CSV table of C-alpha atoms and ligand atoms in Angstrom, one decimal:
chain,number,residue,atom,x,y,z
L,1,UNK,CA,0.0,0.0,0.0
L,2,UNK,CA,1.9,3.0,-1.2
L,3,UNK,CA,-0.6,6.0,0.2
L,4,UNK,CA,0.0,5.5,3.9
L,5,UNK,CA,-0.1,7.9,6.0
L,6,UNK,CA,3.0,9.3,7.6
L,7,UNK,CA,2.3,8.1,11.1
L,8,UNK,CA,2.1,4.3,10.0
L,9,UNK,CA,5.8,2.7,10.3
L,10,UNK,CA,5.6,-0.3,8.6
L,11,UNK,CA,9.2,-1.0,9.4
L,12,UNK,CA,8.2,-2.3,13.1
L,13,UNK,CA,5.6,-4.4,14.0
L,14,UNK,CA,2.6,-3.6,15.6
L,15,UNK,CA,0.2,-6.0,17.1
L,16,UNK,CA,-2.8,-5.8,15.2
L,17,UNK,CA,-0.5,-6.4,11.8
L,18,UNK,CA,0.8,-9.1,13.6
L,19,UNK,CA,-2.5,-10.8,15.2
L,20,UNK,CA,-3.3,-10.7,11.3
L,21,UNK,CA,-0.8,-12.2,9.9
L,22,UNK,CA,-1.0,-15.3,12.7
L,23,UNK,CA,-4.9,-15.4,11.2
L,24,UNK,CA,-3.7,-15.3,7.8
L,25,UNK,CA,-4.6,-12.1,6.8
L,26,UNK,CA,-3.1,-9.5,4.3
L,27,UNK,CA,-2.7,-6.3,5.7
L,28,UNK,CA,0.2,-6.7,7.6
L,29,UNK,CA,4.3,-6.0,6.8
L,30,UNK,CA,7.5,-7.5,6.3
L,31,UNK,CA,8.3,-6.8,9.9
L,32,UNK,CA,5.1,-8.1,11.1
L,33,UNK,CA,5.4,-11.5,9.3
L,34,UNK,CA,9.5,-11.8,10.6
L,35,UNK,CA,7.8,-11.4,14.2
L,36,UNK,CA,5.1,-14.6,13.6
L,37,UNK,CA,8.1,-16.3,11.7
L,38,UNK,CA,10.1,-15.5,14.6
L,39,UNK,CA,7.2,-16.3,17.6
L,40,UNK,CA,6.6,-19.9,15.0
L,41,UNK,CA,9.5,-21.1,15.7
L,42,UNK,CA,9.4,-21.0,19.2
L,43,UNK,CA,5.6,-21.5,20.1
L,44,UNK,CA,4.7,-23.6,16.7
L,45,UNK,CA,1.3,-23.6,18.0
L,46,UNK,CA,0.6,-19.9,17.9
L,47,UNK,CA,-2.0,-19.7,15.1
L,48,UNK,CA,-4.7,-21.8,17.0
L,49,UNK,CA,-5.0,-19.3,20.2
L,50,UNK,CA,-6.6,-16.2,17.2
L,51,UNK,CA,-8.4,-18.2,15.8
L,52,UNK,CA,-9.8,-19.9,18.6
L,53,UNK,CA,-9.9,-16.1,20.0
L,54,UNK,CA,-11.5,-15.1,16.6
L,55,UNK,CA,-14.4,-17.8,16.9
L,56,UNK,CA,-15.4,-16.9,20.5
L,57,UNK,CA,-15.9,-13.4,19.7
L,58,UNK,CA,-18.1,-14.5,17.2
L,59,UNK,CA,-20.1,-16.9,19.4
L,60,UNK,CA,-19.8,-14.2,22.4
L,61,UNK,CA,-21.6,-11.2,20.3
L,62,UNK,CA,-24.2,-14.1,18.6
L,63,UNK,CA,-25.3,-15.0,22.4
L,64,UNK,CA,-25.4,-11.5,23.2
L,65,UNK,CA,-27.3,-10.4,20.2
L,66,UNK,CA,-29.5,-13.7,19.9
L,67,UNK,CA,-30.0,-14.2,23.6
L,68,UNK,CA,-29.5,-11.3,25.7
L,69,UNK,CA,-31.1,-9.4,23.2
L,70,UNK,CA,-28.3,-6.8,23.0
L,71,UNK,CA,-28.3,-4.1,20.1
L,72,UNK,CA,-25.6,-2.0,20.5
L,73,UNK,CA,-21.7,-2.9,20.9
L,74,UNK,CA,-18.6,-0.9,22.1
L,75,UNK,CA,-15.3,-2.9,20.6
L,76,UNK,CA,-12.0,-1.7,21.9
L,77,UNK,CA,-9.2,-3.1,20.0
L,78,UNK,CA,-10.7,-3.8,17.1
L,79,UNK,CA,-8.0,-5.3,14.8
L,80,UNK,CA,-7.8,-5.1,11.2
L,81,UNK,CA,-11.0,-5.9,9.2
L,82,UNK,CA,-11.8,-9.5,8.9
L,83,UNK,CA,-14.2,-11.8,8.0
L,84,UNK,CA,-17.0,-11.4,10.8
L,85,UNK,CA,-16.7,-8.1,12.7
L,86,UNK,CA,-19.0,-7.5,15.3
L,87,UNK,CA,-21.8,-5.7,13.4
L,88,UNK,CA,-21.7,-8.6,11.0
L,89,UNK,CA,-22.6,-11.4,13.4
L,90,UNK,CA,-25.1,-9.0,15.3
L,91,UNK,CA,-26.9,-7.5,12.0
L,92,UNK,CA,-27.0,-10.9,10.7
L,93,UNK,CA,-29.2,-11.9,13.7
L,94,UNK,CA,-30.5,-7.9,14.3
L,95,UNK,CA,-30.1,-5.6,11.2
L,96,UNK,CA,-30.7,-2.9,13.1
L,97,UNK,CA,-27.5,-3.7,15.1
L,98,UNK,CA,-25.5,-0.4,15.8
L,99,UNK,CA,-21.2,-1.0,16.4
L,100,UNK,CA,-18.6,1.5,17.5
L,101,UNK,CA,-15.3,0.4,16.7
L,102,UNK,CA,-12.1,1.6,18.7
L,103,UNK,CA,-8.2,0.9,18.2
L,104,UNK,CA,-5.2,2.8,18.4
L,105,UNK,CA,-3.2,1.6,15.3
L,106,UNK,CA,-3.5,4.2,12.2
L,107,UNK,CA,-3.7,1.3,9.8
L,108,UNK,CA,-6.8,0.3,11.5
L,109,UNK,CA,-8.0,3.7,10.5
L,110,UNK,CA,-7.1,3.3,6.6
L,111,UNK,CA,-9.4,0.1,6.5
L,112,UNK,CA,-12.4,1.1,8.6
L,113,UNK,CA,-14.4,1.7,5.6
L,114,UNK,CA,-14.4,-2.1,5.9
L,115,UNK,CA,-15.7,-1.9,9.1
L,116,UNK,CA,-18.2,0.6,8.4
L,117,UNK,CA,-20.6,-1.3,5.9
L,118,UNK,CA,-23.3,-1.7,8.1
L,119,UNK,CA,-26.8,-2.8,7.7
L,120,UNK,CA,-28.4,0.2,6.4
L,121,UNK,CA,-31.0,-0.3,9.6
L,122,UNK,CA,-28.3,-0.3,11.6
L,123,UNK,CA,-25.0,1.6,12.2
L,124,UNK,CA,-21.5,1.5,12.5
L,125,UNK,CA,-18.9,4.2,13.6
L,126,UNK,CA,-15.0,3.8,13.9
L,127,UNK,CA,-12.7,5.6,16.6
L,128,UNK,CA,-8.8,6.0,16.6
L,129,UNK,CA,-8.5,6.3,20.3
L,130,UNK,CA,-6.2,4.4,22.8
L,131,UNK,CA,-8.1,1.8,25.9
L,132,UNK,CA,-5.9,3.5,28.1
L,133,UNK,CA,-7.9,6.8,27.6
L,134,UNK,CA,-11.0,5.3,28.5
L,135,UNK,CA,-12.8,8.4,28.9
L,136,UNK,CA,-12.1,9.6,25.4
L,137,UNK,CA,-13.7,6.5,24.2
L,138,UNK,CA,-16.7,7.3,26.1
L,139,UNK,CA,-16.8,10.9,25.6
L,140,UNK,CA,-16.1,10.8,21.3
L,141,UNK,CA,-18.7,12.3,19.6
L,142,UNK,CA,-19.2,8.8,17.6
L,143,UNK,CA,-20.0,6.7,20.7
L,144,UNK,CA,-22.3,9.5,21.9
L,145,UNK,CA,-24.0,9.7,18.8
L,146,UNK,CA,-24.3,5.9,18.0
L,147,UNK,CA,-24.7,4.4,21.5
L,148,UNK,CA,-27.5,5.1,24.1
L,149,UNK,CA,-25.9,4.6,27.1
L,150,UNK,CA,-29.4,3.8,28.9
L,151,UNK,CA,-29.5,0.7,27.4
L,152,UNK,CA,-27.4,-2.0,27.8
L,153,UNK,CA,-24.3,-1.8,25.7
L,154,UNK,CA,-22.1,-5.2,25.1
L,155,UNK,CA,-18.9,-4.2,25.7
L,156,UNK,CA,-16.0,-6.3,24.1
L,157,UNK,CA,-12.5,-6.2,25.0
L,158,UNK,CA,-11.6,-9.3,23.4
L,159,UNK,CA,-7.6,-10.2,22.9
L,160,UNK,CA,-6.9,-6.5,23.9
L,161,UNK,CA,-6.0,-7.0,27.9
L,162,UNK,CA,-2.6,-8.8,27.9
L,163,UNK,CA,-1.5,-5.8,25.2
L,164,UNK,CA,-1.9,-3.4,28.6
L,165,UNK,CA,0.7,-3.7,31.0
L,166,UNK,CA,0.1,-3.6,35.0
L,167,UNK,CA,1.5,-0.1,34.6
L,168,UNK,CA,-1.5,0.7,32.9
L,169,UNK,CA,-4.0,-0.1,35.4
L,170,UNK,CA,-6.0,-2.8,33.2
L,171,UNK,CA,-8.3,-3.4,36.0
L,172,UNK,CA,-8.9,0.3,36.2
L,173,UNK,CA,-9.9,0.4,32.6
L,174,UNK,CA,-12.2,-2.1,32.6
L,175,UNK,CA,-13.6,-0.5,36.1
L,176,UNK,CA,-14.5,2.9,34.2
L,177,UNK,CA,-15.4,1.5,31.1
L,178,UNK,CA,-18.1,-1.2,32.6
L,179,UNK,CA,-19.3,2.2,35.0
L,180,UNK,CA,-20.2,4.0,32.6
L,181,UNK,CA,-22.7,1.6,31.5
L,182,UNK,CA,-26.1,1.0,32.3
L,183,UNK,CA,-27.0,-2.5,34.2
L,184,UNK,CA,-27.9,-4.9,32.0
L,185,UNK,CA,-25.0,-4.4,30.0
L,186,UNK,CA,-22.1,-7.1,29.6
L,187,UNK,CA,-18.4,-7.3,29.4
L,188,UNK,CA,-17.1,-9.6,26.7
L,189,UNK,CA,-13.3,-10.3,27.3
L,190,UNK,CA,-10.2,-12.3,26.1
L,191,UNK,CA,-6.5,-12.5,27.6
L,192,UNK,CA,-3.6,-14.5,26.6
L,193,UNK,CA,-2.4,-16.9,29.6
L,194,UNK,CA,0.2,-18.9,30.1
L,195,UNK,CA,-0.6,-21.4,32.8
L,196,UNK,CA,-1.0,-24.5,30.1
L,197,UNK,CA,2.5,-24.3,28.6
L,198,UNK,CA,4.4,-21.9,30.7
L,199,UNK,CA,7.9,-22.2,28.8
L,200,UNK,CA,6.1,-21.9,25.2
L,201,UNK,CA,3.7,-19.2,26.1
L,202,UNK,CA,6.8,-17.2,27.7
L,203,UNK,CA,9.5,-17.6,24.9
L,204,UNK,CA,6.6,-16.1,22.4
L,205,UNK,CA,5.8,-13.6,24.1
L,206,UNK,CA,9.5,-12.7,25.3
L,207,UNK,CA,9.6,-12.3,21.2
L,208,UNK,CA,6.9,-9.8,20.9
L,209,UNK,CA,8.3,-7.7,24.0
L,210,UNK,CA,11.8,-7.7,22.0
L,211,UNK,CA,9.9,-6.7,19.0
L,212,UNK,CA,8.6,-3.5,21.2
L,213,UNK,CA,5.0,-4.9,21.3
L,214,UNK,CA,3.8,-4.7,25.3
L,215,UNK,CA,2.8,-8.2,26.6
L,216,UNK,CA,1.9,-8.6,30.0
L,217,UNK,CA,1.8,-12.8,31.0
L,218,UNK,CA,-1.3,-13.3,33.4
L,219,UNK,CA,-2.6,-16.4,34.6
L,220,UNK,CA,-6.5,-16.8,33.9
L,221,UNK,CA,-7.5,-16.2,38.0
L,222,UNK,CA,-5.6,-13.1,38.0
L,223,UNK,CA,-7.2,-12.2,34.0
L,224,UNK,CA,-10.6,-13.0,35.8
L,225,UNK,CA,-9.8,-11.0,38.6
L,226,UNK,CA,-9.2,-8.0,36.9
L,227,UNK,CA,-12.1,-8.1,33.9
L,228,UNK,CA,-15.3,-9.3,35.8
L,229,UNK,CA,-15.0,-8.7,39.3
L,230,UNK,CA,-18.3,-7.4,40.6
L,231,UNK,CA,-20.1,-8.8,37.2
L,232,UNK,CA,-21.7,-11.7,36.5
L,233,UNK,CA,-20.6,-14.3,34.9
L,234,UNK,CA,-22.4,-16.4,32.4
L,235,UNK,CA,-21.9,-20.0,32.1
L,236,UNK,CA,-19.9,-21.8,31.6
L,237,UNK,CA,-17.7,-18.8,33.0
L,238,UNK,CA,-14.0,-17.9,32.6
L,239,UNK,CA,-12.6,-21.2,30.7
L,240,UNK,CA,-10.6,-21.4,27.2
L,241,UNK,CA,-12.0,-19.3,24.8
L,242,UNK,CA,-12.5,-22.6,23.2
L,243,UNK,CA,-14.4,-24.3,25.8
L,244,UNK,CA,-16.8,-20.8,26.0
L,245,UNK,CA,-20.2,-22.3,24.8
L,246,UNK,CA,-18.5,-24.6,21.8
L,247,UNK,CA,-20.9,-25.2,18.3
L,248,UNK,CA,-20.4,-28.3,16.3
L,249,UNK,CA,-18.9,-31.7,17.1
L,250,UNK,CA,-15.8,-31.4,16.2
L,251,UNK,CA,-12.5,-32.2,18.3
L,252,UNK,CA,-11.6,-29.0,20.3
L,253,UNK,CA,-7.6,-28.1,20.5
L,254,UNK,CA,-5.6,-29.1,23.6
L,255,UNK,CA,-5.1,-26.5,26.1
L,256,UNK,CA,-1.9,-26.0,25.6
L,257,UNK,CA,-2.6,-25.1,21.8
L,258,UNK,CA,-5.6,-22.3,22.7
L,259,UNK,CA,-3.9,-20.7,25.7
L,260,UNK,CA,-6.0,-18.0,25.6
L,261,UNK,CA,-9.1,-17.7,28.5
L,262,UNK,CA,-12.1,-15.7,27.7
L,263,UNK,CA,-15.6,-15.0,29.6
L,264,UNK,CA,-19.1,-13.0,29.1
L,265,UNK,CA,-20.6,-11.5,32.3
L,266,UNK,CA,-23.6,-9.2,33.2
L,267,UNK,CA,-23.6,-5.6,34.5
L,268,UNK,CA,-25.8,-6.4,37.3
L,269,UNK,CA,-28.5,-4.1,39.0
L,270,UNK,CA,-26.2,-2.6,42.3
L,271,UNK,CA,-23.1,-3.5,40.5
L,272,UNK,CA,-20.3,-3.4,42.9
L,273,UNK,CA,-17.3,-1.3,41.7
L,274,UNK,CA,-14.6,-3.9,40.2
L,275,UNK,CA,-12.2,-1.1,41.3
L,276,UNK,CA,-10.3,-3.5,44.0
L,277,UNK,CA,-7.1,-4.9,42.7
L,278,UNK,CA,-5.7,-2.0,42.1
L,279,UNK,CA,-6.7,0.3,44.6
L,280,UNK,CA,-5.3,-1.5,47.4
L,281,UNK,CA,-2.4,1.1,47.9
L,282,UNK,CA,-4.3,4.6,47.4
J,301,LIG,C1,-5.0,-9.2,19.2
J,301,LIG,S1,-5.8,-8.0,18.4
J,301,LIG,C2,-7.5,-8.5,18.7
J,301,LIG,C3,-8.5,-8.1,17.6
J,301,LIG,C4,-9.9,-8.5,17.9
J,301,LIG,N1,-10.5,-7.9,19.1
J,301,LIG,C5,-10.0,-10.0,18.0
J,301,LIG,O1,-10.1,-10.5,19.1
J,301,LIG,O2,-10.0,-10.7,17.0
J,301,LIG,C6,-5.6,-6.6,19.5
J,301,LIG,C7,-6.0,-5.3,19.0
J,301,LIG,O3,-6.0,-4.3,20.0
J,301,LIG,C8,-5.4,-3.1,19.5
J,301,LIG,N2,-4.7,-2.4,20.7
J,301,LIG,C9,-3.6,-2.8,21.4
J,301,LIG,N3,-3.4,-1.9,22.3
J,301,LIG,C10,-4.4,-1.0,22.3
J,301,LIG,C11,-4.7,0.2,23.0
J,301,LIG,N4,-3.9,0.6,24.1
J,301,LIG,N5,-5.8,0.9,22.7
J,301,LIG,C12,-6.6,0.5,21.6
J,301,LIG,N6,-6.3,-0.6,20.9
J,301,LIG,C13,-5.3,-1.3,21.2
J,301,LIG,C14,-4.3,-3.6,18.5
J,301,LIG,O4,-4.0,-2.5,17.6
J,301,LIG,C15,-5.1,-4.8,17.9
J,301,LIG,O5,-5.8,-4.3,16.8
């Protein structure tokens, strides 16, 4: 693509390049494929946990669209375009579906159009904001013009947690984003954990973190912890995005191939605030 704009530098990788090219995608750069090459050879597994991350989302936002009846969707960290975005699985159920997009990687930006063919009875906005502004997610004119926030809003941060570092105050995030939402709403959520191949999990991700892309390890309790404290959890709760509510009969991947936990919970009534493992010190 030769009319990038200036602030794309395709010479380093970033990670939603590189989450697309472990999906087999093709927007993604030289340096971006030499990082999966690189995270290949030493966690050979590496393409099932996306796609097993991939298919959740898409049974997630069908259970919320199908089941909990759920309209409207705020999804921070995005990723390129692919096949099944959010408003596609919800506007194939609901056409009058509404979707605002968010992620903070410019290239994102350049294929949003993608993102933006929506139902024409229902909607679909981008944002190019950062999850660790969560208030400028909230407050953008898009998701004020596209979401009603008195009505329950599914809220997916799916394969976007273990990009934040501790630093960062994850739990914090989550916290303001799932506060500003009516009850009734629900948290969608994905991290990358290492518990079922420690040494595998590790020496990929050391790869990404030499490759400048932040990549915080977590094991699942602390993931579920930190996303749906105070929320409640759906069955079969926090398990391998693989295990979360399976279709079909065919054999599932081992453990140690997925890797990546994932859970849907509900914004209840008196929600407590989910505000405690990281407040502990102030
Ligand atoms: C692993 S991809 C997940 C894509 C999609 N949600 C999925 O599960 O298939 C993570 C995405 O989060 C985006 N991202 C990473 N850090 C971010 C941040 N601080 N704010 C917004 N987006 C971020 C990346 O650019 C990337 O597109």
């Amino acid at each position: 693509m030769s009319d990038l704009p200036p602030e794309i530098d395709t010479g380093r990788p970033h990670p939603a390049r590189v989450y697309d090219a472990l999906i087999g995608g093709t927007n993604n750069f030289a340096a971006d494929r030499e990082t999966v090459a690189r995270v290949l050879q030493k966690s050979p597994n590496a393409r099932i946990a996306p796609r097993e991350n991939r298919a959740f989302l898409g049974r997630a936002v069908r259970f919320l669209t199908a089941e909990a009846g759920l309209r409207q969707f705020l999804d921070i960290g995005t990723g390129l375009p692919t096949a099944n975005s959010v408003h596609e699985v919800a506007q194939a159920i609901e056409p009058s579906s509404r979707a605002v997009y968010v992620d903070n990687d410019p290239l994102v930006l350049v294929h949003a159009r993608a993102l933006l063919t929506s139902d024409p009875r229902g909607r679909t906005a981008y944002i190019q904001a950062d999850a660790r502004d969560p208030e400028a997610i909230l407050t953008a004119p898009a998701a004020l013009e596209l979401l009603d926030f008195s009505q329950p809003v599914g809220l997916l941060l799916v394969g976007l947690l273990h990009l934040l570092a501790d630093a960062d105050k994850p739990a914090e995030i989550v916290a303001t984003l799932v506060g500003a939402l009516p009850s009734g709403s629900y948290l969608v959520a994905s991290h990358l954990t290492t518990e079922h191949d420690r040494e595998r999990t590790a020496a990929g991700q050391a790869v990404m973190r030499d490759a400048g892309i932040t990549m915080q390890k977590r094991d699942s309790d602390v993931f579920a912890a930190m996303a749906f404290t105070g929320l409640e959890l759906v069955p079969p709760g926090v398990v391998l995005v693989s295990e979360w509510r399976p279709t079909g009969d065919s054999p599932r991947p081992a453990p140690a191939e997925v890797n990546i936990y994932g859970g849907v919970a509900r914004k209840p009534l008196c929600a407590v605030p989910n505000l405690r493992h990281e407040t502990a010190s102030v």
